Amino acid sequence: MNAPSPAPVVSAETLSLWYGSFRALNGVSFDVTHGEIVSLIGPSGCGKSTLIRCMNRMNDAPTNRIEGKLHVSGYDVQAKGTDVLALRRDVGMVFQRPNPLPLSIRENVLFGVRLHAKHLSKAESEALLQESLEDVGLWDQVKDRLERDAETLSLEARQKLCIARLLPLKPRVLLMDEPCSALDPDGIGAVEELMDRLRGRYTQIIVTHNMQQARRVSDRCMFMLMGELVEMSPTASLFTTPRDERTARYIEGRYG
Amino acid sequence: MSIHRRTRPAASVYAEKAIEVVIHLCGYSAILFIIAIFGFIGREGIGFLSTHIVGMFTQTSWNPTHDPADFGILALLAGTFWCVGLSLLISVPIGLGSAVYLSEFAPERTREILKIVVELLAAIPSVVWGFIGVMIVNPMLQALGAQVGLNGLNGAIVLALMTLPLLVSLGEDALRAVPDSYRQAATAMGATRWEMVWRVLMPAARRGLLVAVLLGVGRAVGETMAVLMATGNSVRIPTSVYDPVRTLTATIAAELGEAVRGGEHYQALFGLGVILFIITFFVNLIAEWTLRGNRST
């Protein structure tokens, strides 16, 4: 592989991970450039979620063993001295079920700021609040009820809020673990539109079960199978002219 | 196609019915008991309350055997709330702290062992706590400069130790009931474990934690034997933590044996019982309301 320029924001080199004795990732290598949307597809249990959870160290457990190299946003993720809290500030995560915190809408958006940038003035944080909610297209809907409990919002709005709360920290990478699987078709459309709007400003890595979604939103697509990265290609070519026989069989719906 | 249904023997049908009735009765028995208890205490106490209620709250001393007798309960109420309040100052921080530790920080094995120990703590009889107050806390407080080691602070310390198990175990339940998705969200945003506890879990579990505290209050208000032994039994409105006090419960326990059955003193003690009942009833009611609010959101 020839080195892409500019420097990749995510770069994995023969990354392997064992849950106890089960090998969940098997020598995965790839690079992601800043601003692109990469989708991760593959059957259940193929290691997609495991892979993105490595990137912000969400699967740290004494029984897990990791080999190989993983660099995200300039951090050597697995190195001993890595500041995990700072890494997570740069690498936001969106979960399958929208999980706003049991706080007001305002405090949800400003949660990260309260953790990491305590010196912010009221005016600065208000500006961040508005900017973040505008970015995800929620501002007009919630600007008059910022003090309301975030859990009063619709499922779709909650998921957008979960994206909005990452933005005040100016992350470089957004990891999304099946962000639309709990949403109805309208919600899916809205969140996909949002991903498209954020394209270029943030690197987005999206795990999805929905191949149509991968096709619609992503620039490049990774197909994984049993812990292996089978193929990573520009989305259009992966779905039309897959290089690997296994990819072809998967996108034809033969398994998965 | 026809369905053949075998009819059950009549005896089995009746047995089933009988069991149903018994189970229903068991269910309603709690209501029956509470009414019966209130009826019993009320029958002896309400009459007294209706004639002496003003005096109880205006007279300053409790001298039920004097002639004329004084039935001022302010000092007793003060003794109760003094001890309970002081005990909360000790038990709430320690209890919620250990609930947080058990639920969020302790390794699985440590957690299991500690839970067993905490439950053992709950199994210690009240009178043994009284002993601890007299034999251990008493000299300790004297060493710290108290004139009398049996005093309000001693009672509060003993009460705090007694309510801790309840606080810890209910508090831990409340924290563990917080969905993991909140923990994940906070962790993924770069919160430390403590920030997660303080900024996310505490607000999320606030109702459950409040209920734990309220039930602890209910328990502490009603506790008798240990406070009787530890507080020094002096009827007065305390002005210092080292002042001996006496609670409502201790008064009933100490004086019922010597009061003439059916006499004014005897009825006065039942009047205290009614007041105690009302206090704990309201504390529990508030706890119940808090819990209900929790379900509706």
Coordinates of C-alpha atoms in Angstrom, one line a residue:
Chain A
M1 CA 0.0 0.0 0.0
N2 CA 1.4 3.4 -0.9
A3 CA 1.2 6.0 1.9
P4 CA -1.8 8.3 1.4
S5 CA -1.2 11.9 1.8
P6 CA -2.1 13.8 4.0
A7 CA -1.2 11.5 7.0
P8 CA -4.0 9.1 7.8
V9 CA -6.1 10.0 10.8
V10 CA -6.7 6.3 11.6
S11 CA -4.0 3.7 10.8
A12 CA -4.0 0.1 11.8
E13 CA -1.2 -2.3 11.2
T14 CA -1.7 -6.1 11.6
L15 CA -4.0 -5.4 14.5
S16 CA -5.2 -8.5 16.4
L17 CA -7.4 -8.8 19.4
W18 CA -8.3 -11.8 21.6
Y19 CA -11.2 -12.0 24.0
G20 CA -9.7 -14.5 26.3
S21 CA -8.8 -17.3 23.8
F22 CA -11.2 -16.1 21.1
R23 CA -9.5 -14.2 18.3
A24 CA -11.9 -11.4 17.4
L25 CA -9.6 -9.5 15.1
N26 CA -7.1 -11.1 12.9
G27 CA -4.2 -9.0 11.5
V28 CA -6.3 -6.0 10.4
S29 CA -4.4 -3.3 8.5
F30 CA -5.9 -0.2 6.9
D31 CA -5.7 3.6 6.8
V32 CA -8.4 6.2 6.9
T33 CA -7.8 9.8 5.7
H34 CA -9.3 12.8 7.4
G35 CA -12.8 13.7 6.5
E36 CA -13.9 10.6 4.8
I37 CA -16.8 8.4 5.7
V38 CA -15.8 4.7 6.0
S39 CA -18.4 2.1 6.6
L40 CA -17.7 -1.3 8.1
I41 CA -19.9 -4.1 6.9
G42 CA -20.0 -7.8 7.6
P43 CA -22.1 -10.5 9.3
S44 CA -22.8 -10.4 13.0
G45 CA -19.7 -11.3 15.1
C46 CA -17.2 -10.5 12.3
G47 CA -15.4 -8.0 14.5
K48 CA -16.8 -4.7 13.2
S49 CA -17.8 -3.3 16.6
T50 CA -14.7 -4.8 18.2
L51 CA -12.6 -2.9 15.7
I52 CA -14.2 0.5 16.3
R53 CA -14.2 0.0 20.1
C54 CA -10.5 -0.4 19.9
M55 CA -10.2 3.1 18.5
N56 CA -11.3 4.8 21.6
R57 CA -10.3 2.0 24.0
M58 CA -13.8 1.1 24.9
N59 CA -12.9 -2.6 25.1
D60 CA -10.2 -2.4 27.7
A61 CA -10.5 -5.4 29.9
P62 CA -7.9 -7.5 31.6
T63 CA -8.9 -10.5 29.7
N64 CA -8.5 -8.8 26.3
R65 CA -5.1 -9.0 24.5
I66 CA -4.2 -6.8 21.6
E67 CA -1.3 -7.1 19.2
G68 CA -0.2 -4.9 16.3
K69 CA -0.3 -1.2 16.0
L70 CA -3.2 1.3 16.0
H71 CA -2.8 5.0 15.6
V72 CA -5.9 7.3 15.9
S73 CA -5.7 11.1 15.6
G74 CA -2.0 11.0 16.5
Y75 CA -2.3 8.8 19.5
D76 CA -0.6 5.4 19.7
V77 CA -3.8 3.9 21.0
Q78 CA -2.5 0.8 22.7
A79 CA 0.7 2.3 24.1
K80 CA 0.9 2.2 27.9
G81 CA 1.3 5.9 28.5
T82 CA -1.5 7.0 26.2
D83 CA -3.9 9.5 27.8
V84 CA -7.1 7.6 27.2
L85 CA -9.3 10.6 28.4
A86 CA -7.6 12.9 25.8
L87 CA -7.9 10.2 23.1
R88 CA -11.7 9.9 23.8
R89 CA -12.0 13.7 23.6
D90 CA -10.6 13.4 20.0
V91 CA -12.6 10.3 19.1
G92 CA -16.3 10.5 19.8
M93 CA -18.6 7.5 19.8
V94 CA -22.3 7.1 18.9
F95 CA -24.0 4.0 20.1
Q96 CA -26.7 1.7 18.7
R97 CA -29.4 2.8 21.0
P98 CA -29.5 6.6 21.5
N99 CA -28.1 7.1 25.0
P100 CA -28.5 10.7 26.1
L101 CA -27.5 11.3 29.7
P102 CA -30.2 11.8 32.3
L103 CA -29.6 15.5 32.2
S104 CA -31.2 18.5 30.3
I105 CA -30.7 18.9 26.6
R106 CA -28.2 21.8 27.3
E107 CA -26.2 19.7 29.8
N108 CA -26.0 16.8 27.4
V109 CA -24.5 18.9 24.7
L110 CA -22.1 20.6 27.1
F111 CA -21.2 17.5 29.0
G112 CA -17.9 17.0 27.3
V113 CA -17.0 20.7 27.7
R114 CA -17.7 20.5 31.4
L115 CA -15.3 17.5 31.6
H116 CA -12.5 18.7 29.5
A117 CA -12.6 22.5 29.1
K118 CA -13.6 23.8 32.5
H119 CA -12.4 27.3 31.9
L120 CA -15.0 28.2 29.2
S121 CA -17.0 31.3 29.8
K122 CA -20.8 31.2 29.8
A123 CA -20.9 33.0 26.4
E124 CA -18.4 30.6 24.9
S125 CA -20.3 27.6 26.0
E126 CA -23.6 29.0 24.9
A127 CA -22.1 29.6 21.5
L128 CA -20.8 26.0 21.4
L129 CA -24.2 24.8 22.4
Q130 CA -26.0 26.6 19.6
E131 CA -23.3 25.7 17.0
S132 CA -23.4 22.0 17.9
L133 CA -27.2 21.8 17.8
E134 CA -27.3 23.7 14.6
D135 CA -24.7 21.3 13.1
V136 CA -27.0 18.4 13.7
G137 CA -30.1 20.3 12.7
L138 CA -31.8 20.2 16.2
W139 CA -31.4 23.9 17.1
D140 CA -34.7 25.1 15.8
Q141 CA -36.5 22.2 17.4
V142 CA -35.1 22.5 20.9
K143 CA -33.9 26.1 21.3
D144 CA -36.9 26.9 23.5
R145 CA -36.7 23.9 25.7
L146 CA -33.0 23.5 26.4
E147 CA -33.7 22.8 30.1
R148 CA -36.0 19.9 29.4
D149 CA -34.9 16.4 30.1
A150 CA -33.1 15.0 27.0
E151 CA -35.2 11.8 27.3
T152 CA -38.3 13.7 26.4
L153 CA -37.0 13.9 22.8
S154 CA -38.0 11.5 20.0
L155 CA -35.7 8.6 19.3
E156 CA -34.3 10.3 16.2
A157 CA -33.8 13.6 18.0
R158 CA -32.0 11.8 20.8
Q159 CA -29.6 10.2 18.4
K160 CA -28.9 13.5 16.8
L161 CA -28.3 14.9 20.3
C162 CA -25.9 12.1 21.0
I163 CA -23.9 13.3 17.9
A164 CA -24.3 16.9 18.9
R165 CA -22.8 16.3 22.3
L166 CA -19.5 15.1 20.7
L167 CA -19.1 18.3 18.6
P168 CA -18.2 20.9 21.2
L169 CA -14.9 19.1 21.8
K170 CA -13.9 19.4 18.1
P171 CA -13.2 15.7 17.7
R172 CA -11.4 14.4 14.7
V173 CA -13.0 11.1 14.5
L174 CA -16.6 10.0 15.0
L175 CA -17.2 6.3 15.6
M176 CA -20.7 5.2 15.0
D177 CA -21.8 1.8 16.1
E178 CA -25.0 1.0 14.1
P179 CA -26.3 4.5 14.7
C180 CA -29.5 4.0 12.9
S181 CA -30.6 0.5 13.9
A182 CA -33.0 1.8 16.5
L183 CA -34.6 4.4 14.2
D184 CA -37.5 4.3 11.8
P185 CA -37.0 5.1 8.1
D186 CA -37.5 8.8 8.6
G187 CA -35.0 8.8 11.4
I188 CA -32.5 6.8 9.3
G189 CA -32.9 9.3 6.5
A190 CA -32.3 12.3 8.8
V191 CA -29.3 10.8 10.5
E192 CA -27.7 9.8 7.1
E193 CA -28.3 13.3 5.9
L194 CA -26.5 14.6 9.0
M195 CA -23.5 12.3 8.3
D196 CA -23.4 13.7 4.9
R197 CA -23.4 17.2 6.2
L198 CA -20.5 16.4 8.6
R199 CA -18.5 14.8 5.8
G200 CA -15.1 16.5 5.3
R201 CA -15.1 18.1 8.8
Y202 CA -15.0 14.9 10.8
T203 CA -13.7 11.5 9.9
Q204 CA -16.7 9.1 10.3
I205 CA -16.4 5.4 10.8
I206 CA -19.7 3.7 10.7
V207 CA -20.5 0.1 11.6
T208 CA -23.7 -0.9 9.8
H209 CA -25.7 -4.0 9.2
N210 CA -27.5 -2.2 6.4
M211 CA -25.6 -2.6 3.1
Q212 CA -27.9 0.0 1.4
Q213 CA -26.8 2.5 4.1
A214 CA -23.2 1.7 3.6
R215 CA -23.7 2.3 -0.1
R216 CA -25.6 5.6 0.4
V217 CA -23.3 7.3 2.9
S218 CA -19.8 6.0 2.7
D219 CA -16.8 7.0 0.6
R220 CA -15.1 3.7 1.3
C221 CA -16.3 0.5 2.6
M222 CA -14.6 -2.2 4.6
F223 CA -15.9 -5.8 4.5
M224 CA -15.0 -7.9 7.5
L225 CA -15.4 -11.6 8.0
M226 CA -14.5 -13.6 11.1
G227 CA -12.1 -11.0 12.4
E228 CA -10.4 -10.5 9.1
L229 CA -10.5 -7.4 6.9
V230 CA -11.4 -9.0 3.6
E231 CA -11.5 -6.0 1.5
M232 CA -11.5 -2.2 1.7
S233 CA -12.4 -0.4 -1.5
P234 CA -14.2 2.8 -2.6
T235 CA -17.8 2.0 -1.9
A236 CA -19.0 2.1 -5.5
S237 CA -16.4 -0.4 -6.6
L238 CA -16.9 -2.7 -3.6
F239 CA -20.5 -3.1 -4.4
T240 CA -20.2 -3.3 -8.2
T241 CA -16.8 -5.0 -8.7
P242 CA -15.7 -6.6 -5.4
R243 CA -12.2 -7.8 -5.5
D244 CA -12.7 -10.8 -3.2
E245 CA -15.0 -13.7 -3.8
R246 CA -16.2 -13.6 -0.2
T247 CA -17.2 -10.0 -0.5
A248 CA -19.1 -10.8 -3.7
R249 CA -21.0 -13.6 -1.9
Y250 CA -21.8 -11.4 1.0
I251 CA -23.2 -8.5 -0.9
E252 CA -25.3 -10.9 -3.0
G253 CA -26.8 -11.9 0.3
R254 CA -25.5 -15.5 0.3
Y255 CA -24.7 -15.3 4.1
G256 CA -24.7 -12.8 6.9
Chain B
M1 CA -62.6 -31.7 14.3
S2 CA -63.8 -31.9 17.8
I3 CA -61.8 -31.1 20.9
H4 CA -62.0 -33.6 23.7
R5 CA -61.5 -31.9 27.0
R6 CA -61.1 -34.0 30.1
T7 CA -63.1 -32.5 33.1
R8 CA -61.0 -32.1 36.2
P9 CA -62.1 -33.9 39.4
A10 CA -64.3 -31.6 41.6
A11 CA -61.9 -32.0 44.5
S12 CA -59.0 -30.5 42.6
V13 CA -61.1 -27.6 41.4
Y14 CA -62.1 -26.8 45.0
A15 CA -58.5 -27.2 46.3
E16 CA -57.5 -24.7 43.6
K17 CA -60.2 -22.3 44.7
A18 CA -59.2 -22.7 48.4
I19 CA -55.6 -22.0 47.7
E20 CA -56.6 -18.9 45.8
V21 CA -58.6 -17.6 48.7
V22 CA -55.8 -18.3 51.2
I23 CA -53.3 -16.4 49.0
H24 CA -55.7 -13.5 48.7
L25 CA -56.1 -13.4 52.5
C26 CA -52.3 -13.4 52.9
G27 CA -52.2 -10.5 50.5
Y28 CA -54.8 -8.4 52.4
S29 CA -53.5 -9.4 55.9
A30 CA -50.9 -6.6 55.8
I31 CA -53.7 -4.1 55.5
L32 CA -55.6 -5.8 58.3
F33 CA -52.6 -5.8 60.6
I34 CA -51.8 -2.1 60.0
I35 CA -55.4 -1.2 60.7
A36 CA -55.5 -3.4 63.8
I37 CA -52.2 -1.9 65.1
F38 CA -53.3 1.7 64.5
G39 CA -56.7 0.9 66.1
F40 CA -55.0 -0.6 69.2
I41 CA -52.6 2.3 69.7
G42 CA -55.2 4.9 68.6
R43 CA -57.8 3.5 71.1
E44 CA -55.5 4.1 74.0
G45 CA -53.8 7.2 72.7
I46 CA -56.3 9.3 70.7
G47 CA -58.4 10.2 73.6
F48 CA -55.3 11.5 75.5
L49 CA -54.1 13.4 72.4
S50 CA -57.5 15.1 71.9
T51 CA -57.5 16.5 75.4
H52 CA -53.8 17.2 75.9
I53 CA -52.6 18.1 72.4
V54 CA -52.1 21.8 73.2
G55 CA -50.2 21.1 76.4
M56 CA -48.0 18.6 74.7
F57 CA -46.7 21.2 72.4
T58 CA -46.7 24.2 74.9
Q59 CA -45.4 22.7 78.1
T60 CA -41.7 22.5 78.2
S61 CA -41.2 19.5 80.5
W62 CA -42.2 15.9 80.5
N63 CA -43.1 15.0 84.0
P64 CA -45.9 12.5 83.7
T65 CA -45.8 11.3 87.3
H66 CA -45.8 14.7 88.9
D67 CA -48.9 16.2 90.4
P68 CA -50.0 18.1 88.3
A69 CA -48.3 16.2 85.5
D70 CA -46.5 17.8 82.6
F71 CA -46.8 16.2 79.2
G72 CA -44.6 18.5 77.1
I73 CA -43.1 16.4 74.3
L74 CA -41.0 19.1 72.6
A75 CA -37.9 17.8 74.3
L76 CA -38.7 14.3 73.3
L77 CA -39.3 15.3 69.7
A78 CA -36.1 17.3 69.8
G79 CA -34.3 14.3 71.2
T80 CA -35.6 12.1 68.4
F81 CA -34.8 14.5 65.6
W82 CA -31.5 15.5 67.1
C83 CA -30.3 11.9 67.2
V84 CA -31.7 11.1 63.7
G85 CA -30.3 14.2 62.2
L86 CA -26.9 13.7 63.6
S87 CA -26.9 10.1 62.6
L88 CA -27.7 11.1 59.0
L89 CA -24.7 13.4 58.9
I90 CA -22.6 10.3 59.7
S91 CA -24.5 7.6 57.8
V92 CA -25.4 9.3 54.5
P93 CA -21.8 10.1 53.4
I94 CA -20.4 6.8 54.5
G95 CA -23.4 4.8 53.3
L96 CA -23.7 6.4 49.9
G97 CA -19.9 6.3 49.5
S98 CA -19.8 2.6 50.1
A99 CA -22.8 2.1 47.8
V100 CA -20.8 3.9 45.1
Y101 CA -17.7 1.8 45.8
L102 CA -19.7 -1.5 45.8
S103 CA -21.6 -0.7 42.6
E104 CA -18.9 1.1 40.5
F105 CA -15.4 0.4 41.8
A106 CA -15.2 -2.9 43.7
P107 CA -14.0 -6.0 41.8
E108 CA -16.8 -8.6 41.6
R109 CA -15.4 -10.8 44.4
T110 CA -14.8 -7.9 46.8
R111 CA -18.3 -6.7 46.1
E112 CA -19.8 -10.1 46.9
I113 CA -17.9 -10.4 50.2
L114 CA -18.7 -6.9 51.3
K115 CA -22.4 -7.3 50.5
I116 CA -22.5 -10.4 52.8
V117 CA -20.7 -8.4 55.5
V118 CA -23.0 -5.5 55.2
E119 CA -26.0 -7.8 55.5
L120 CA -24.5 -9.4 58.6
L121 CA -24.2 -5.9 60.0
A122 CA -28.0 -5.6 59.5
A123 CA -28.5 -8.8 61.4
I124 CA -27.0 -7.5 64.6
P125 CA -29.7 -7.2 67.3
S126 CA -30.6 -3.7 68.5
V127 CA -29.6 -4.5 72.1
V128 CA -26.1 -5.4 71.0
W129 CA -25.8 -2.0 69.3
G130 CA -26.9 -0.6 72.7
F131 CA -24.0 -2.5 74.3
I132 CA -21.6 -1.1 71.8
G133 CA -22.9 2.4 72.6
V134 CA -22.4 1.8 76.3
M135 CA -19.1 -0.1 76.3
I136 CA -17.2 1.3 73.3
V137 CA -18.6 4.6 72.1
N138 CA -19.2 5.8 75.7
P139 CA -15.5 5.7 76.8
M140 CA -14.4 7.0 73.4
L141 CA -16.5 10.1 73.7
Q142 CA -15.3 10.6 77.3
A143 CA -11.8 10.5 76.0
L144 CA -12.7 13.2 73.5
G145 CA -13.9 15.4 76.3
A146 CA -17.6 14.6 76.9
Q147 CA -18.7 14.9 80.5
V148 CA -21.1 12.1 79.9
G149 CA -20.3 9.5 77.3
L150 CA -23.9 8.4 77.0
N151 CA -25.4 11.3 75.0
G152 CA -27.0 12.4 71.8
L153 CA -23.8 11.9 69.8
N154 CA -23.4 8.4 71.1
G155 CA -27.0 7.6 70.1
A156 CA -26.4 9.2 66.7
I157 CA -23.3 7.1 66.1
V158 CA -25.1 3.9 67.1
L159 CA -28.1 4.8 64.9
A160 CA -25.8 5.6 62.0
L161 CA -24.1 2.2 62.3
M162 CA -27.5 0.6 62.4
T163 CA -28.9 2.4 59.4
L164 CA -25.8 2.0 57.3
P165 CA -26.6 -1.5 56.0
L166 CA -30.0 -0.3 54.7
L167 CA -28.4 2.8 53.1
V168 CA -25.6 0.8 51.5
S169 CA -27.8 -2.0 50.1
L170 CA -30.6 0.2 48.8
G171 CA -28.1 2.8 47.5
E172 CA -26.2 0.1 45.7
D173 CA -29.4 -1.2 44.2
A174 CA -30.3 2.3 43.0
L175 CA -26.9 2.8 41.4
R176 CA -26.9 -0.6 39.7
A177 CA -30.4 0.1 38.3
V178 CA -28.9 2.9 36.2
P179 CA -28.6 1.6 32.7
D180 CA -25.1 0.8 31.4
S181 CA -25.7 2.9 28.4
Y182 CA -25.2 6.0 30.6
R183 CA -21.9 4.6 31.8
Q184 CA -20.8 3.9 28.3
A185 CA -21.8 7.3 27.1
A186 CA -19.9 9.1 29.8
T187 CA -16.9 6.8 29.5
A188 CA -16.7 7.3 25.7
M189 CA -16.8 11.0 26.2
G190 CA -13.7 10.9 28.3
A191 CA -15.2 11.0 31.8
T192 CA -13.1 9.5 34.5
R193 CA -14.8 6.9 36.7
W194 CA -15.4 9.5 39.4
E195 CA -16.8 12.1 37.0
M196 CA -19.1 9.4 35.7
V197 CA -20.4 8.7 39.2
W198 CA -20.7 12.3 40.2
R199 CA -22.1 13.8 37.0
V200 CA -24.2 11.0 35.6
L201 CA -25.0 8.2 38.0
M202 CA -25.8 10.3 41.0
P203 CA -28.3 12.4 39.1
A204 CA -29.7 9.3 37.4
A205 CA -30.1 7.5 40.7
R206 CA -31.1 10.5 42.8
R207 CA -34.6 9.3 43.5
G208 CA -33.5 5.8 44.5
L209 CA -30.8 7.3 46.7
L210 CA -33.3 9.6 48.3
V211 CA -35.6 6.7 49.0
A212 CA -32.7 4.8 50.7
V213 CA -32.0 7.8 52.9
L214 CA -35.7 8.2 53.8
L215 CA -36.1 4.6 54.7
G216 CA -33.0 5.0 56.8
V217 CA -34.7 7.9 58.5
G218 CA -37.8 5.8 59.1
R219 CA -35.7 3.1 60.6
A220 CA -33.8 5.5 62.8
V221 CA -36.8 7.3 64.1
G222 CA -38.4 4.1 65.2
E223 CA -35.3 2.5 66.7
T224 CA -35.7 2.1 70.5
M225 CA -33.4 -0.3 72.4
A226 CA -30.1 1.0 71.2
V227 CA -31.0 4.7 71.7
L228 CA -32.5 3.9 75.1
M229 CA -29.1 2.5 76.2
A230 CA -26.8 5.0 74.4
T231 CA -28.4 8.4 74.7
G232 CA -28.2 9.0 78.5
N233 CA -32.0 9.4 78.9
S234 CA -32.2 12.9 80.0
V235 CA -35.3 14.8 78.8
R236 CA -34.0 18.1 77.5
I237 CA -33.7 20.1 74.4
P238 CA -30.0 19.6 73.4
T239 CA -27.7 22.5 72.7
S240 CA -24.5 20.5 72.3
V241 CA -23.7 17.2 70.7
Y242 CA -22.5 16.0 74.1
D243 CA -25.8 16.7 75.8
P244 CA -27.7 13.5 76.9
V245 CA -31.1 13.4 75.3
R246 CA -34.1 11.1 75.3
T247 CA -36.2 10.1 72.3
L248 CA -39.9 9.4 71.9
T249 CA -39.2 5.7 71.5
A250 CA -37.0 5.4 74.6
T251 CA -39.6 7.2 76.6
I252 CA -42.2 4.7 75.8
A253 CA -39.9 1.7 76.4
A254 CA -38.6 3.1 79.7
E255 CA -41.9 4.2 81.2
L256 CA -44.5 1.8 80.0
G257 CA -43.6 -0.8 82.6
E258 CA -44.1 1.5 85.5
A259 CA -47.2 3.3 84.2
V260 CA -50.5 2.3 85.8
R261 CA -52.5 0.5 83.2
G262 CA -55.3 2.7 81.8
G263 CA -54.0 5.7 83.8
E264 CA -53.2 9.1 82.4
H265 CA -49.5 8.3 82.1
Y266 CA -50.2 5.1 80.3
Q267 CA -52.5 6.9 77.9
A268 CA -49.9 9.6 77.4
L269 CA -47.3 6.9 76.3
F270 CA -49.8 5.6 73.8
G271 CA -50.2 9.2 72.6
L272 CA -46.5 9.2 72.0
G273 CA -47.0 6.0 70.0
V274 CA -49.5 7.7 67.8
I275 CA -47.2 10.6 67.1
L276 CA -44.3 8.2 66.4
F277 CA -46.6 6.3 64.1
I278 CA -47.6 9.5 62.2
I279 CA -43.9 10.5 61.8
T280 CA -42.8 7.2 60.4
F281 CA -45.9 6.9 58.3
F282 CA -45.2 10.2 56.6
V283 CA -41.5 9.4 56.1
N284 CA -42.5 6.2 54.4
L285 CA -45.2 7.9 52.4
I286 CA -42.7 10.4 51.1
A287 CA -40.4 7.6 50.2
E288 CA -43.2 5.9 48.4
W289 CA -44.1 9.0 46.4
T290 CA -40.5 9.5 45.5
L291 CA -40.3 6.0 44.2
R292 CA -43.5 6.5 42.2
G293 CA -42.2 9.6 40.6
N294 CA -39.2 7.5 39.6
R295 CA -41.4 5.1 37.7
S296 CA -43.4 7.7 35.8
T297 CA -40.3 9.4 34.3

